[in-house]
Structure formats: C-alpha cells, structure tokens
Short mmCIF file of C-alpha atoms in Angstrom, two decimals:
data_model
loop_
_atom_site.label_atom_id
_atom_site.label_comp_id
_atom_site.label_asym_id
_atom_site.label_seq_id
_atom_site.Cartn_x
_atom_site.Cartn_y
_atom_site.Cartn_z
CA UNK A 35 -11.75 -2.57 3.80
CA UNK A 36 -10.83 -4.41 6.71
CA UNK A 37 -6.85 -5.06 7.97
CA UNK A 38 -5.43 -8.24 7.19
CA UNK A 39 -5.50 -10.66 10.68
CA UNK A 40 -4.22 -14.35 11.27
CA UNK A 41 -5.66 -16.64 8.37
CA UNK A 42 -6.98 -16.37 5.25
CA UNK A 43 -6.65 -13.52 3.48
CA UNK A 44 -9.25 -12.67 0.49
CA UNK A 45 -9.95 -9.21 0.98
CA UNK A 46 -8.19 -6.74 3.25
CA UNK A 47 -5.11 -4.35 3.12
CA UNK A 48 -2.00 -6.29 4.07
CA UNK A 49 0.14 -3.16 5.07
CA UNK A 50 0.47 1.12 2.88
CA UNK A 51 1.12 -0.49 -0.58
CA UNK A 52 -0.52 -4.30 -0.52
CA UNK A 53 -3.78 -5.58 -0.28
CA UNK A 54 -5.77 -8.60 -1.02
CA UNK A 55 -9.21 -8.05 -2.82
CA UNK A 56 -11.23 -11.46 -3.81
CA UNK A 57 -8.14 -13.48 -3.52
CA UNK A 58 -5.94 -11.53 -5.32
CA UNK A 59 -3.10 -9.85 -3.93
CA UNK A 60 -2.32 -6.35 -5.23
CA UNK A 61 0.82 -4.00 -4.11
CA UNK A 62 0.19 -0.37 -5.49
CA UNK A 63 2.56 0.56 -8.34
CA UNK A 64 5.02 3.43 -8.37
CA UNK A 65 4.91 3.97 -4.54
CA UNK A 66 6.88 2.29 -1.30
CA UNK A 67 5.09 2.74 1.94
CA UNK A 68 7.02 2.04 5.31
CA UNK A 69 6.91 -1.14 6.59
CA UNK A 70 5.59 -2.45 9.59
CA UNK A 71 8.22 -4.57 10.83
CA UNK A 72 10.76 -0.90 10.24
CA UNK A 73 13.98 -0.31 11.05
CA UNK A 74 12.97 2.53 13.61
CA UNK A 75 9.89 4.01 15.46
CA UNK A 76 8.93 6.47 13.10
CA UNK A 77 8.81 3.70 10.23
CA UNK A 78 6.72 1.59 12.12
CA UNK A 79 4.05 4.45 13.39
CA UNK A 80 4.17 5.83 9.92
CA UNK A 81 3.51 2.17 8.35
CA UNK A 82 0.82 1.96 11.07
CA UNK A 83 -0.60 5.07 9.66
CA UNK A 84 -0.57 4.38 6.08
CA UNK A 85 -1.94 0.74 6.65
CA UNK A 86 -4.94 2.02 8.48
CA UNK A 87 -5.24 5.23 5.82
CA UNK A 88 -5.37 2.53 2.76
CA UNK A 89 -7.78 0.48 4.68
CA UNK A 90 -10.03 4.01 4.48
CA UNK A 91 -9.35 4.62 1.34
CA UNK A 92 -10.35 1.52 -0.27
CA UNK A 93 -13.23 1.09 2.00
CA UNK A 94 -14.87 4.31 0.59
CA UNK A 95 -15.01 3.96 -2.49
CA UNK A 96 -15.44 2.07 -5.63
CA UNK A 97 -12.66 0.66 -7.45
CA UNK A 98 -10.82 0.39 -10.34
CA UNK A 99 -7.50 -1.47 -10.54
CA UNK A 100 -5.23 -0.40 -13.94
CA UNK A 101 -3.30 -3.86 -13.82
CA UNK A 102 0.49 -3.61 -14.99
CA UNK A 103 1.82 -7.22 -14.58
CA UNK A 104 3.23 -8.89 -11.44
CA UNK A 105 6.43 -8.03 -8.95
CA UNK A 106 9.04 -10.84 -8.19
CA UNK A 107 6.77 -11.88 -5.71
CA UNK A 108 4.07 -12.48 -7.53
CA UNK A 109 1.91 -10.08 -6.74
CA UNK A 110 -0.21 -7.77 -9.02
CA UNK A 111 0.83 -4.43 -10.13
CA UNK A 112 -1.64 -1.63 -10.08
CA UNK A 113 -2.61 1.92 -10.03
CA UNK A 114 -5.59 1.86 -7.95
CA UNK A 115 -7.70 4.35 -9.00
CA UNK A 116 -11.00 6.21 -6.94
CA UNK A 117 -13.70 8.45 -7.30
CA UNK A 118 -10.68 10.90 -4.75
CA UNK A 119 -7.97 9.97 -7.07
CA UNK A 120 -5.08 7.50 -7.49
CA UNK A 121 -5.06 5.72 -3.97
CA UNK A 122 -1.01 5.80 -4.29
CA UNK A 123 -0.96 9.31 -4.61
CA UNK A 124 -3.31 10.40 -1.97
CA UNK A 125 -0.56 8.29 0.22
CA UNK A 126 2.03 10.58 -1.02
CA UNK A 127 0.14 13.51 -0.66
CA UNK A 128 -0.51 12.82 2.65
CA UNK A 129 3.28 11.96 3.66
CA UNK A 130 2.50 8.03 4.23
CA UNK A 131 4.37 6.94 1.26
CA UNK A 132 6.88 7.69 -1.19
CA UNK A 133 7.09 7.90 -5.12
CA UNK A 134 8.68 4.84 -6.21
CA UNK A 135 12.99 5.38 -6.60
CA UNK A 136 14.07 2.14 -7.86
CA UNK A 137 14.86 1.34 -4.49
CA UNK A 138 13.10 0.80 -1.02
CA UNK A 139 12.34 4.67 0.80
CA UNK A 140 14.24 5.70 4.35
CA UNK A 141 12.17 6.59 6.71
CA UNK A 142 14.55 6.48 9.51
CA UNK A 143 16.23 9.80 10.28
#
C-alpha cells in the first residue's frame, strides 16, 4: 500500500498506526507508533520506519479489519488482521510500536 502524499487520500498508510483504505481512515487499535513530526531523532527515524513497515505489511496481504468504533478524531478503530498476524503486533514485535498505555509512548531517551 502506497504512503500517503499531498492530496487526496483514499488508500495509503498515513504514518505506524493510521491508514486510509477506500476512503476510510483507520488508526490500529491497542498500539501507538512514533510520530513523524517527534520530539527527537530517534522518534522521527523510528516513525519513518514503522510508516514504511505498515505500508509492507498491508501491501502483502489480504485484509481483514475487526472494527471497534471510532477515536475522538473520528477515525476507525481496528485490529487489522493478516494471513502473518495482527499488523499491530508484528509492529511491536519488531520494536516500531508500542502496546497501547492509556497514554502516548516515549521514544525519546
């Protein structure tokens, strides 16, 4: 699946825990990936990292979204799962997100 650019957005991964797919925006439940405008270096290589890893990820492989409701933002809630596994947990696995804390990860040292 293709990063987001300028534009439009209908289907392509926005960042390590948001993507559009047919017009729907999705951010991937129960994780927080760093984010690309971070408060250091690391966060912003890492967020690099995890954006282009998603992008793999969903581009592979067929999916199947396990809907949960929206965030404040409006977007949809999901456990995104694939024929490797739960696309949130491969993230973790790989150390390019975080299990979800109630709060927003540190990824600054």
């Amino acid at each position: 699946m293709p990063i987001c650019g300028a534009g439009k957005r209908a289907t392509c991964v926005v960042d390590g825990d948001t993507f559009w797919i047919n017009g729907e925006k999705v951010r991937i439940q129960s994780i927080d990936a760093p984010e690309v405008r971070g408060a250091c270096p690391r966060e912003r290589e890492l967020a690099q990292q995890a954006t282009q890893r998603l992008s793999e990820i969903l581009a592979s492989q067929d999916l199947l979204l396990d809907r949960s409701g929206t965030d404040r933002y409006g977007r949809t809630l999901a456990l995104v799962k694939t024929g490797a596994g739960e696309a949130g947990e491969i993230l973790v696995r790989e150390g390019l997100a975080q299990r979800w804390a109630g709060r927003k990860a540190q990824w600054c040292s």
